[in-house]
């Protein structure tokens, strides 16, 4: 049996899709964005990964199952060119219109190509309480039982500390970028904690190593969050405009949901109210709680830590 997975990006979405690998013992070919290849290389013997630019190498065999988790016309055209027995996910219909299989509807009904249109899809996404893995696994006939992310060995880095801050979520979602990361770093540092802002790295494996070297990661719904969940690091994640319910927390994550989430849900513009709606004290308390939990679970000698940060002003007034 041969299986083809097509998941190009974003990188965090590729990471969470690796949970599927445990379900297949047959040969798997995975087509992804070139930058993601180091995350898939050598994960397991039956996996062969190719970049999108190398996709022609995946067209020389027939597949029992094609899993296409992309929703673009270009990828749909590629799927159309393949020989396969079954497709799960997006494909082109007889009129060359992008659609998706009925068994993948629970995920794609929430997507940009939803049969209900984007406005209704966003409403369904806001109402949804199932994780990405649960939705995709169920469509493929599996039960999601908390299967872990598959990640390679991180690269060694010398960036080590208590708390890593990931303040930037990229240009696509500017409202993920909470306004008070600098102040959070200052407050946590004043309590004797080693706090580092994650730097840009030459490789994803170095970035992964930086995350692993900390007891807690603070950031938005972004790649570092997925890396933390994958390496077993605790994290505090701020959800300002995307779904917190699609993320499986693996018992490691404390989610802080914006009180204005519904207003800015899946909007890609910028409004300062979105990035200031979560208060400083809520985030600070959550970080301290996660650090306490990391000490308790590690079994190492506990060093003095305050269980809560000192009360501060509401986030809206800290400018």
PDB file of C-alpha atoms in Angstrom:
ATOM      1  CA  UNK A   1       0.000   0.000   0.000  1.00  0.00           C
ATOM      2  CA  UNK A   2       1.315   3.457  -0.935  1.00  0.00           C
ATOM      3  CA  UNK A   3       0.149   6.715   0.632  1.00  0.00           C
ATOM      4  CA  UNK A   4       0.820  10.287  -0.443  1.00  0.00           C
ATOM      5  CA  UNK A   5       0.435  13.170   2.014  1.00  0.00           C
ATOM      6  CA  UNK A   6       0.381  16.700   0.655  1.00  0.00           C
ATOM      7  CA  UNK A   7       0.839  19.314   3.342  1.00  0.00           C
ATOM      8  CA  UNK A   8       3.091  22.190   2.310  1.00  0.00           C
ATOM      9  CA  UNK A   9       2.698  24.765   5.070  1.00  0.00           C
ATOM     10  CA  UNK A  10       2.423  26.571   7.324  1.00  0.00           C
ATOM     11  CA  UNK A  11       5.236  24.809   9.153  1.00  0.00           C
ATOM     12  CA  UNK A  12       3.246  24.516  12.371  1.00  0.00           C
ATOM     13  CA  UNK A  13       0.464  22.801  10.430  1.00  0.00           C
ATOM     14  CA  UNK A  14       3.008  20.374   8.987  1.00  0.00           C
ATOM     15  CA  UNK A  15       4.236  19.587  12.505  1.00  0.00           C
ATOM     16  CA  UNK A  16       0.768  18.782  13.810  1.00  0.00           C
ATOM     17  CA  UNK A  17       0.044  16.653  10.742  1.00  0.00           C
ATOM     18  CA  UNK A  18       2.973  14.377  11.656  1.00  0.00           C
ATOM     19  CA  UNK A  19       0.607  12.804  14.193  1.00  0.00           C
ATOM     20  CA  UNK A  20      -0.815  10.824  11.257  1.00  0.00           C
ATOM     21  CA  UNK A  21       2.444   8.990  10.647  1.00  0.00           C
ATOM     22  CA  UNK A  22       1.855   6.530  13.464  1.00  0.00           C
ATOM     23  CA  UNK A  23      -1.307   5.313  11.740  1.00  0.00           C
ATOM     24  CA  UNK A  24       0.412   3.992   8.624  1.00  0.00           C
ATOM     25  CA  UNK A  25       2.995   1.197   8.460  1.00  0.00           C
ATOM     26  CA  UNK A  26       3.096   1.178   4.657  1.00  0.00           C
ATOM     27  CA  UNK A  27       5.174   3.388   2.388  1.00  0.00           C
ATOM     28  CA  UNK A  28       4.461   7.111   2.798  1.00  0.00           C
ATOM     29  CA  UNK A  29       5.510   9.896   0.460  1.00  0.00           C
ATOM     30  CA  UNK A  30       5.093  13.435   1.805  1.00  0.00           C
ATOM     31  CA  UNK A  31       5.221  16.503  -0.435  1.00  0.00           C
ATOM     32  CA  UNK A  32       5.880  19.680   1.535  1.00  0.00           C
ATOM     33  CA  UNK A  33       7.502  23.104   1.250  1.00  0.00           C
ATOM     34  CA  UNK A  34      11.277  22.871   0.866  1.00  0.00           C
ATOM     35  CA  UNK A  35      11.904  24.673   4.157  1.00  0.00           C
ATOM     36  CA  UNK A  36      10.059  21.912   6.033  1.00  0.00           C
ATOM     37  CA  UNK A  37      12.129  19.004   4.743  1.00  0.00           C
ATOM     38  CA  UNK A  38      14.558  19.007   7.721  1.00  0.00           C
ATOM     39  CA  UNK A  39      11.600  18.402  10.040  1.00  0.00           C
ATOM     40  CA  UNK A  40      10.524  15.286   8.124  1.00  0.00           C
ATOM     41  CA  UNK A  41      13.907  13.808   7.213  1.00  0.00           C
ATOM     42  CA  UNK A  42      14.579  10.522   8.999  1.00  0.00           C
ATOM     43  CA  UNK A  43      11.440  10.559  11.138  1.00  0.00           C
ATOM     44  CA  UNK A  44      10.689   6.942  10.254  1.00  0.00           C
ATOM     45  CA  UNK A  45      11.912   4.377   7.752  1.00  0.00           C
ATOM     46  CA  UNK A  46       8.740   4.209   5.696  1.00  0.00           C
ATOM     47  CA  UNK A  47       8.609   7.989   5.092  1.00  0.00           C
ATOM     48  CA  UNK A  48      10.045   9.643   1.985  1.00  0.00           C
ATOM     49  CA  UNK A  49       9.729  13.419   1.843  1.00  0.00           C
ATOM     50  CA  UNK A  50       9.915  15.648  -1.229  1.00  0.00           C
ATOM     51  CA  UNK A  51       9.773  19.387  -1.738  1.00  0.00           C
ATOM     52  CA  UNK A  52       6.966  20.920  -3.780  1.00  0.00           C
ATOM     53  CA  UNK A  53       9.542  21.700  -6.456  1.00  0.00           C
ATOM     54  CA  UNK A  54      10.362  17.970  -6.600  1.00  0.00           C
ATOM     55  CA  UNK A  55       6.721  16.888  -6.816  1.00  0.00           C
ATOM     56  CA  UNK A  56       7.253  15.332 -10.260  1.00  0.00           C
ATOM     57  CA  UNK A  57       9.194  12.585  -8.456  1.00  0.00           C
ATOM     58  CA  UNK A  58       6.001  11.651  -6.639  1.00  0.00           C
ATOM     59  CA  UNK A  59       4.088  11.266  -9.891  1.00  0.00           C
ATOM     60  CA  UNK A  60       5.903   8.125 -11.046  1.00  0.00           C
ATOM     61  CA  UNK A  61       3.853   5.705  -8.941  1.00  0.00           C
ATOM     62  CA  UNK A  62       0.240   4.997  -8.136  1.00  0.00           C
ATOM     63  CA  UNK A  63      -1.193   5.514  -4.657  1.00  0.00           C
ATOM     64  CA  UNK A  64      -3.828   3.682  -2.710  1.00  0.00           C
ATOM     65  CA  UNK A  65      -4.587   6.878  -0.792  1.00  0.00           C
ATOM     66  CA  UNK A  66      -3.794  10.544  -1.420  1.00  0.00           C
ATOM     67  CA  UNK A  67      -4.283  12.837   1.594  1.00  0.00           C
ATOM     68  CA  UNK A  68      -4.395  16.416   0.335  1.00  0.00           C
ATOM     69  CA  UNK A  69      -4.652  18.939   3.165  1.00  0.00           C
ATOM     70  CA  UNK A  70      -4.002  21.970   0.962  1.00  0.00           C
ATOM     71  CA  UNK A  71      -6.816  24.105  -0.429  1.00  0.00           C
ATOM     72  CA  UNK A  72      -5.238  25.714  -3.493  1.00  0.00           C
ATOM     73  CA  UNK A  73      -5.966  25.234  -7.180  1.00  0.00           C
ATOM     74  CA  UNK A  74      -2.316  24.542  -7.969  1.00  0.00           C
ATOM     75  CA  UNK A  75      -2.201  21.593  -5.581  1.00  0.00           C
ATOM     76  CA  UNK A  76      -5.589  20.432  -6.848  1.00  0.00           C
ATOM     77  CA  UNK A  77      -4.188  20.311 -10.376  1.00  0.00           C
ATOM     78  CA  UNK A  78      -1.262  18.236  -9.128  1.00  0.00           C
ATOM     79  CA  UNK A  79      -3.615  15.763  -7.445  1.00  0.00           C
ATOM     80  CA  UNK A  80      -5.572  15.542 -10.691  1.00  0.00           C
ATOM     81  CA  UNK A  81      -2.413  14.418 -12.483  1.00  0.00           C
ATOM     82  CA  UNK A  82      -1.804  11.477 -10.132  1.00  0.00           C
ATOM     83  CA  UNK A  83      -2.891   7.858 -10.232  1.00  0.00           C
ATOM     84  CA  UNK A  84      -4.657   6.830  -7.051  1.00  0.00           C
ATOM     85  CA  UNK A  85      -7.417   4.672  -5.645  1.00  0.00           C
ATOM     86  CA  UNK A  86      -8.820   7.138  -3.109  1.00  0.00           C
ATOM     87  CA  UNK A  87      -8.366  10.795  -2.274  1.00  0.00           C
ATOM     88  CA  UNK A  88      -9.042  12.431   1.060  1.00  0.00           C
ATOM     89  CA  UNK A  89      -9.293  16.215   1.146  1.00  0.00           C
ATOM     90  CA  UNK A  90      -9.225  18.781  -1.639  1.00  0.00           C
ATOM     91  CA  UNK A  91      -9.432  17.886  -5.330  1.00  0.00           C
ATOM     92  CA  UNK A  92     -10.791  19.222  -8.636  1.00  0.00           C
ATOM     93  CA  UNK A  93     -14.266  18.141  -9.696  1.00  0.00           C
ATOM     94  CA  UNK A  94     -15.302  17.370 -13.286  1.00  0.00           C
ATOM     95  CA  UNK A  95     -15.647  21.122 -13.960  1.00  0.00           C
ATOM     96  CA  UNK A  96     -12.138  21.760 -12.604  1.00  0.00           C
ATOM     97  CA  UNK A  97     -13.513  23.522  -9.548  1.00  0.00           C
ATOM     98  CA  UNK A  98     -11.751  23.042  -6.232  1.00  0.00           C
ATOM     99  CA  UNK A  99     -13.838  21.028  -3.805  1.00  0.00           C
ATOM    100  CA  UNK A 100     -13.250  18.339  -1.162  1.00  0.00           C
ATOM    101  CA  UNK A 101     -14.261  14.795  -0.402  1.00  0.00           C
ATOM    102  CA  UNK A 102     -17.261  14.066   1.764  1.00  0.00           C
ATOM    103  CA  UNK A 103     -15.144  12.183   4.312  1.00  0.00           C
ATOM    104  CA  UNK A 104     -13.000  15.314   4.838  1.00  0.00           C
ATOM    105  CA  UNK A 105     -15.929  17.700   5.244  1.00  0.00           C
ATOM    106  CA  UNK A 106     -15.599  18.069   9.024  1.00  0.00           C
ATOM    107  CA  UNK A 107     -12.257  19.813   8.479  1.00  0.00           C
ATOM    108  CA  UNK A 108     -12.780  21.476   5.104  1.00  0.00           C
ATOM    109  CA  UNK A 109     -16.235  22.799   6.006  1.00  0.00           C
ATOM    110  CA  UNK A 110     -14.239  25.158   8.260  1.00  0.00           C
ATOM    111  CA  UNK A 111     -11.790  26.144   5.512  1.00  0.00           C
ATOM    112  CA  UNK A 112     -11.417  28.817   2.842  1.00  0.00           C
ATOM    113  CA  UNK A 113     -12.988  26.444   0.297  1.00  0.00           C
ATOM    114  CA  UNK A 114     -15.946  25.546   2.524  1.00  0.00           C
ATOM    115  CA  UNK A 115     -19.088  24.643   0.636  1.00  0.00           C
ATOM    116  CA  UNK A 116     -20.883  27.121   2.906  1.00  0.00           C
ATOM    117  CA  UNK A 117     -18.702  30.114   2.002  1.00  0.00           C
ATOM    118  CA  UNK A 118     -16.074  31.874   4.089  1.00  0.00           C
ATOM    119  CA  UNK A 119     -18.414  33.791   6.392  1.00  0.00           C
ATOM    120  CA  UNK A 120     -20.309  30.663   7.407  1.00  0.00           C
ATOM    121  CA  UNK A 121     -17.054  28.683   7.611  1.00  0.00           C
ATOM    122  CA  UNK A 122     -15.626  31.203  10.066  1.00  0.00           C
ATOM    123  CA  UNK A 123     -18.767  30.938  12.175  1.00  0.00           C
ATOM    124  CA  UNK A 124     -18.516  27.146  12.179  1.00  0.00           C
ATOM    125  CA  UNK A 125     -14.834  27.437  13.074  1.00  0.00           C
ATOM    126  CA  UNK A 126     -15.685  29.668  16.027  1.00  0.00           C
ATOM    127  CA  UNK A 127     -18.319  27.181  17.199  1.00  0.00           C
ATOM    128  CA  UNK A 128     -16.079  24.128  16.688  1.00  0.00           C
ATOM    129  CA  UNK A 129     -14.671  22.462  19.813  1.00  0.00           C
ATOM    130  CA  UNK A 130     -12.757  19.603  18.181  1.00  0.00           C
ATOM    131  CA  UNK A 131      -9.016  19.608  17.573  1.00  0.00           C
ATOM    132  CA  UNK A 132      -7.424  19.523  14.141  1.00  0.00           C
ATOM    133  CA  UNK A 133      -6.165  16.007  14.790  1.00  0.00           C
ATOM    134  CA  UNK A 134      -9.583  14.791  15.886  1.00  0.00           C
ATOM    135  CA  UNK A 135     -11.251  16.183  12.759  1.00  0.00           C
ATOM    136  CA  UNK A 136      -8.688  14.811  10.313  1.00  0.00           C
ATOM    137  CA  UNK A 137      -8.266  11.449  12.050  1.00  0.00           C
ATOM    138  CA  UNK A 138     -12.037  10.902  12.140  1.00  0.00           C
ATOM    139  CA  UNK A 139     -12.360  11.627   8.425  1.00  0.00           C
ATOM    140  CA  UNK A 140      -9.726   9.001   7.697  1.00  0.00           C
ATOM    141  CA  UNK A 141     -11.475   6.451   9.911  1.00  0.00           C
ATOM    142  CA  UNK A 142      -9.155   6.724  12.925  1.00  0.00           C
ATOM    143  CA  UNK A 143      -9.670   7.711  16.542  1.00  0.00           C
ATOM    144  CA  UNK A 144      -7.284  10.377  17.799  1.00  0.00           C
ATOM    145  CA  UNK A 145      -5.817   9.155  21.080  1.00  0.00           C
ATOM    146  CA  UNK A 146      -3.352  11.930  21.769  1.00  0.00           C
ATOM    147  CA  UNK A 147      -0.740  10.722  19.270  1.00  0.00           C
ATOM    148  CA  UNK A 148       2.356  12.880  19.718  1.00  0.00           C
ATOM    149  CA  UNK A 149       3.989  15.106  17.163  1.00  0.00           C
ATOM    150  CA  UNK A 150       6.928  13.516  15.359  1.00  0.00           C
ATOM    151  CA  UNK A 151       9.992  15.761  15.396  1.00  0.00           C
ATOM    152  CA  UNK A 152      13.687  15.227  14.647  1.00  0.00           C
ATOM    153  CA  UNK A 153      16.467  15.733  17.160  1.00  0.00           C
ATOM    154  CA  UNK A 154      16.894  19.494  17.700  1.00  0.00           C
ATOM    155  CA  UNK A 155      20.192  21.195  16.937  1.00  0.00           C
ATOM    156  CA  UNK A 156      22.344  22.236  19.877  1.00  0.00           C
ATOM    157  CA  UNK A 157      22.119  25.920  20.798  1.00  0.00           C
ATOM    158  CA  UNK A 158      23.438  27.912  23.735  1.00  0.00           C
ATOM    159  CA  UNK A 159      20.231  29.870  24.285  1.00  0.00           C
ATOM    160  CA  UNK A 160      19.075  28.458  27.620  1.00  0.00           C
ATOM    161  CA  UNK A 161      16.680  29.821  30.206  1.00  0.00           C
ATOM    162  CA  UNK A 162      13.487  29.581  32.181  1.00  0.00           C
ATOM    163  CA  UNK A 163      11.128  31.324  29.778  1.00  0.00           C
ATOM    164  CA  UNK A 164      11.282  31.758  26.017  1.00  0.00           C
ATOM    165  CA  UNK A 165       9.153  34.478  24.454  1.00  0.00           C
ATOM    166  CA  UNK A 166       7.981  34.187  20.840  1.00  0.00           C
ATOM    167  CA  UNK A 167       6.615  37.685  20.187  1.00  0.00           C
ATOM    168  CA  UNK A 168       6.153  37.530  16.418  1.00  0.00           C
ATOM    169  CA  UNK A 169       3.675  35.309  14.628  1.00  0.00           C
ATOM    170  CA  UNK A 170       4.518  36.478  11.108  1.00  0.00           C
ATOM    171  CA  UNK A 171       2.976  39.027   8.724  1.00  0.00           C
ATOM    172  CA  UNK A 172      -0.171  37.069   7.868  1.00  0.00           C
ATOM    173  CA  UNK A 173      -1.707  37.405  11.329  1.00  0.00           C
ATOM    174  CA  UNK A 174      -0.576  40.747  12.835  1.00  0.00           C
ATOM    175  CA  UNK A 175      -3.272  40.548  15.533  1.00  0.00           C
ATOM    176  CA  UNK A 176      -1.506  37.503  17.013  1.00  0.00           C
ATOM    177  CA  UNK A 177       1.274  39.823  18.171  1.00  0.00           C
ATOM    178  CA  UNK A 178       0.344  40.694  21.767  1.00  0.00           C
ATOM    179  CA  UNK A 179       1.352  44.241  22.750  1.00  0.00           C
ATOM    180  CA  UNK A 180       3.071  43.561  26.077  1.00  0.00           C
ATOM    181  CA  UNK A 181       5.809  41.002  25.522  1.00  0.00           C
ATOM    182  CA  UNK A 182       8.535  43.533  26.356  1.00  0.00           C
ATOM    183  CA  UNK A 183       6.865  44.395  29.647  1.00  0.00           C
ATOM    184  CA  UNK A 184       6.362  40.702  30.418  1.00  0.00           C
ATOM    185  CA  UNK A 185      10.073  40.043  29.898  1.00  0.00           C
ATOM    186  CA  UNK A 186      10.911  42.892  32.266  1.00  0.00           C
ATOM    187  CA  UNK A 187       8.527  41.695  34.985  1.00  0.00           C
ATOM    188  CA  UNK A 188       9.661  38.078  34.819  1.00  0.00           C
ATOM    189  CA  UNK A 189      13.315  39.073  34.747  1.00  0.00           C
ATOM    190  CA  UNK A 190      12.812  41.169  37.880  1.00  0.00           C
ATOM    191  CA  UNK A 191      11.816  37.975  39.657  1.00  0.00           C
ATOM    192  CA  UNK A 192      15.153  36.332  38.937  1.00  0.00           C
ATOM    193  CA  UNK A 193      14.043  34.326  35.918  1.00  0.00           C
ATOM    194  CA  UNK A 194      16.164  33.914  32.806  1.00  0.00           C
ATOM    195  CA  UNK A 195      13.931  35.156  29.997  1.00  0.00           C
ATOM    196  CA  UNK A 196      14.958  35.059  26.339  1.00  0.00           C
ATOM    197  CA  UNK A 197      13.256  36.362  23.232  1.00  0.00           C
ATOM    198  CA  UNK A 198      13.595  33.700  20.559  1.00  0.00           C
ATOM    199  CA  UNK A 199      15.940  34.951  17.816  1.00  0.00           C
ATOM    200  CA  UNK A 200      15.726  34.309  14.109  1.00  0.00           C
ATOM    201  CA  UNK A 201      17.747  31.220  13.231  1.00  0.00           C
ATOM    202  CA  UNK A 202      19.343  29.892  10.086  1.00  0.00           C
ATOM    203  CA  UNK A 203      17.617  26.529  10.462  1.00  0.00           C
ATOM    204  CA  UNK A 204      14.387  25.155  11.875  1.00  0.00           C
ATOM    205  CA  UNK A 205      16.367  22.635  13.925  1.00  0.00           C
ATOM    206  CA  UNK A 206      18.176  25.471  15.734  1.00  0.00           C
ATOM    207  CA  UNK A 207      14.830  27.128  16.384  1.00  0.00           C
ATOM    208  CA  UNK A 208      13.569  23.821  17.748  1.00  0.00           C
ATOM    209  CA  UNK A 209      16.654  23.584  19.969  1.00  0.00           C
ATOM    210  CA  UNK A 210      16.019  27.043  21.404  1.00  0.00           C
ATOM    211  CA  UNK A 211      12.481  26.065  22.377  1.00  0.00           C
ATOM    212  CA  UNK A 212      13.644  22.804  23.969  1.00  0.00           C
ATOM    213  CA  UNK A 213      16.173  24.681  26.109  1.00  0.00           C
ATOM    214  CA  UNK A 214      13.484  26.485  28.121  1.00  0.00           C
ATOM    215  CA  UNK A 215      10.988  25.386  30.743  1.00  0.00           C
ATOM    216  CA  UNK A 216       8.140  27.479  29.371  1.00  0.00           C
ATOM    217  CA  UNK A 217       7.321  29.156  26.063  1.00  0.00           C
ATOM    218  CA  UNK A 218       5.075  32.217  25.847  1.00  0.00           C
ATOM    219  CA  UNK A 219       3.630  33.272  22.520  1.00  0.00           C
ATOM    220  CA  UNK A 220       0.707  33.169  20.167  1.00  0.00           C
ATOM    221  CA  UNK A 221      -0.726  30.410  18.027  1.00  0.00           C
ATOM    222  CA  UNK A 222       2.422  29.886  15.971  1.00  0.00           C
ATOM    223  CA  UNK A 223       5.267  27.517  15.108  1.00  0.00           C
ATOM    224  CA  UNK A 224       7.145  27.875  18.430  1.00  0.00           C
ATOM    225  CA  UNK A 225       3.962  26.766  20.216  1.00  0.00           C
ATOM    226  CA  UNK A 226       3.891  23.580  18.132  1.00  0.00           C
ATOM    227  CA  UNK A 227       7.596  23.035  18.789  1.00  0.00           C
ATOM    228  CA  UNK A 228       6.993  23.334  22.538  1.00  0.00           C
ATOM    229  CA  UNK A 229       4.158  20.822  22.400  1.00  0.00           C
ATOM    230  CA  UNK A 230       6.387  18.525  20.365  1.00  0.00           C
ATOM    231  CA  UNK A 231       9.421  18.572  22.664  1.00  0.00           C
ATOM    232  CA  UNK A 232       7.432  18.409  25.894  1.00  0.00           C
ATOM    233  CA  UNK A 233       7.990  21.996  27.015  1.00  0.00           C
ATOM    234  CA  UNK A 234       5.224  23.786  28.855  1.00  0.00           C
ATOM    235  CA  UNK A 235       3.698  26.763  27.129  1.00  0.00           C
ATOM    236  CA  UNK A 236       1.368  29.684  27.657  1.00  0.00           C
ATOM    237  CA  UNK A 237      -0.454  30.508  24.432  1.00  0.00           C
ATOM    238  CA  UNK A 238      -2.408  33.671  23.742  1.00  0.00           C
ATOM    239  CA  UNK A 239      -5.324  33.331  21.344  1.00  0.00           C
ATOM    240  CA  UNK A 240      -6.359  36.705  19.980  1.00  0.00           C
ATOM    241  CA  UNK A 241      -7.845  35.883  16.575  1.00  0.00           C
ATOM    242  CA  UNK A 242      -7.551  32.140  15.895  1.00  0.00           C
ATOM    243  CA  UNK A 243      -9.183  29.039  17.347  1.00  0.00           C
ATOM    244  CA  UNK A 244      -7.862  27.765  20.682  1.00  0.00           C
ATOM    245  CA  UNK A 245     -10.034  24.670  20.417  1.00  0.00           C
ATOM    246  CA  UNK A 246      -8.281  23.254  17.350  1.00  0.00           C
ATOM    247  CA  UNK A 247      -5.068  22.892  19.370  1.00  0.00           C
ATOM    248  CA  UNK A 248      -4.587  19.710  21.393  1.00  0.00           C
ATOM    249  CA  UNK A 249      -2.763  20.767  24.551  1.00  0.00           C
ATOM    250  CA  UNK A 250      -1.066  17.426  25.427  1.00  0.00           C
ATOM    251  CA  UNK A 251      -1.341  18.406  29.097  1.00  0.00           C
ATOM    252  CA  UNK A 252       1.405  20.989  28.535  1.00  0.00           C
ATOM    253  CA  UNK A 253      -0.411  24.127  27.472  1.00  0.00           C
ATOM    254  CA  UNK A 254      -2.268  26.874  29.275  1.00  0.00           C
ATOM    255  CA  UNK A 255      -4.489  28.751  26.844  1.00  0.00           C
ATOM    256  CA  UNK A 256      -5.399  32.393  27.400  1.00  0.00           C
ATOM    257  CA  UNK A 257      -8.332  33.379  25.225  1.00  0.00           C
ATOM    258  CA  UNK A 258      -8.964  37.001  24.356  1.00  0.00           C
ATOM    259  CA  UNK A 259     -12.321  38.376  25.538  1.00  0.00           C
ATOM    260  CA  UNK A 260     -12.577  39.902  22.052  1.00  0.00           C
ATOM    261  CA  UNK A 261     -11.818  36.671  20.194  1.00  0.00           C
ATOM    262  CA  UNK A 262     -15.196  36.506  18.450  1.00  0.00           C
ATOM    263  CA  UNK A 263     -14.908  40.090  17.210  1.00  0.00           C
ATOM    264  CA  UNK A 264     -11.520  39.543  15.570  1.00  0.00           C
ATOM    265  CA  UNK A 265     -11.838  35.860  14.739  1.00  0.00           C
ATOM    266  CA  UNK A 266      -9.760  34.964  11.671  1.00  0.00           C
ATOM    267  CA  UNK A 267      -9.337  38.583  10.638  1.00  0.00           C
ATOM    268  CA  UNK A 268      -5.986  39.384   9.079  1.00  0.00           C
ATOM    269  CA  UNK A 269      -6.027  43.129   9.546  1.00  0.00           C
ATOM    270  CA  UNK A 270      -4.770  45.064  12.553  1.00  0.00           C
ATOM    271  CA  UNK A 271      -6.651  46.588  15.460  1.00  0.00           C
ATOM    272  CA  UNK A 272      -4.870  47.595  18.635  1.00  0.00           C
ATOM    273  CA  UNK A 273      -7.803  46.467  20.755  1.00  0.00           C
ATOM    274  CA  UNK A 274      -7.124  42.900  19.652  1.00  0.00           C
ATOM    275  CA  UNK A 275      -3.504  42.925  20.816  1.00  0.00           C
ATOM    276  CA  UNK A 276      -4.219  44.637  24.152  1.00  0.00           C
ATOM    277  CA  UNK A 277      -7.350  42.754  25.240  1.00  0.00           C
ATOM    278  CA  UNK A 278      -5.443  40.106  27.232  1.00  0.00           C
ATOM    279  CA  UNK A 279      -4.144  41.518  30.506  1.00  0.00           C
ATOM    280  CA  UNK A 280      -0.553  41.449  31.661  1.00  0.00           C
ATOM    281  CA  UNK A 281      -1.433  39.886  35.014  1.00  0.00           C
ATOM    282  CA  UNK A 282      -3.265  36.984  33.392  1.00  0.00           C
ATOM    283  CA  UNK A 283      -0.243  36.118  31.269  1.00  0.00           C
ATOM    284  CA  UNK A 284       2.222  36.615  34.103  1.00  0.00           C
ATOM    285  CA  UNK A 285       0.228  34.397  36.461  1.00  0.00           C
ATOM    286  CA  UNK A 286      -0.079  31.714  33.802  1.00  0.00           C
ATOM    287  CA  UNK A 287       3.682  31.679  33.207  1.00  0.00           C
ATOM    288  CA  UNK A 288       4.420  31.336  36.908  1.00  0.00           C
ATOM    289  CA  UNK A 289       1.889  28.515  37.202  1.00  0.00           C
ATOM    290  CA  UNK A 290       3.517  26.688  34.302  1.00  0.00           C
ATOM    291  CA  UNK A 291       6.973  27.088  35.810  1.00  0.00           C
ATOM    292  CA  UNK A 292       5.709  25.655  39.076  1.00  0.00           C
ATOM    293  CA  UNK A 293       4.167  22.753  37.170  1.00  0.00           C
ATOM    294  CA  UNK A 294       7.420  22.111  35.318  1.00  0.00           C
ATOM    295  CA  UNK A 295       9.316  21.875  38.595  1.00  0.00           C
ATOM    296  CA  UNK A 296       6.718  19.535  40.067  1.00  0.00           C
ATOM    297  CA  UNK A 297       6.732  17.220  37.066  1.00  0.00           C
ATOM    298  CA  UNK A 298      10.522  17.110  36.726  1.00  0.00           C
ATOM    299  CA  UNK A 299      11.164  15.924  40.267  1.00  0.00           C
ATOM    300  CA  UNK A 300      14.165  18.251  40.582  1.00  0.00           C
ATOM    301  CA  UNK A 301      14.859  20.371  43.623  1.00  0.00           C
ATOM    302  CA  UNK A 302      12.595  23.375  43.649  1.00  0.00           C
ATOM    303  CA  UNK A 303      14.225  26.755  43.557  1.00  0.00           C
ATOM    304  CA  UNK A 304      12.390  29.718  45.094  1.00  0.00           C
ATOM    305  CA  UNK A 305       9.757  31.141  42.776  1.00  0.00           C
ATOM    306  CA  UNK A 306       6.795  33.352  43.459  1.00  0.00           C
ATOM    307  CA  UNK A 307       3.638  31.527  42.492  1.00  0.00           C
ATOM    308  CA  UNK A 308       2.075  34.751  41.199  1.00  0.00           C
ATOM    309  CA  UNK A 309       3.413  37.968  39.769  1.00  0.00           C
ATOM    310  CA  UNK A 310       2.633  41.107  41.668  1.00  0.00           C
ATOM    311  CA  UNK A 311      -0.714  42.584  40.717  1.00  0.00           C
ATOM    312  CA  UNK A 312      -0.504  45.116  37.920  1.00  0.00           C
ATOM    313  CA  UNK A 313      -2.815  47.380  36.030  1.00  0.00           C
ATOM    314  CA  UNK A 314      -5.192  45.933  33.438  1.00  0.00           C
ATOM    315  CA  UNK A 315      -3.515  45.445  30.099  1.00  0.00           C
ATOM    316  CA  UNK A 316      -5.526  48.174  28.413  1.00  0.00           C
ATOM    317  CA  UNK A 317      -4.033  50.796  30.709  1.00  0.00           C
ATOM    318  CA  UNK A 318      -0.422  49.596  30.489  1.00  0.00           C
ATOM    319  CA  UNK A 319       0.793  51.569  27.494  1.00  0.00           C
TER     320      UNK A 319
END
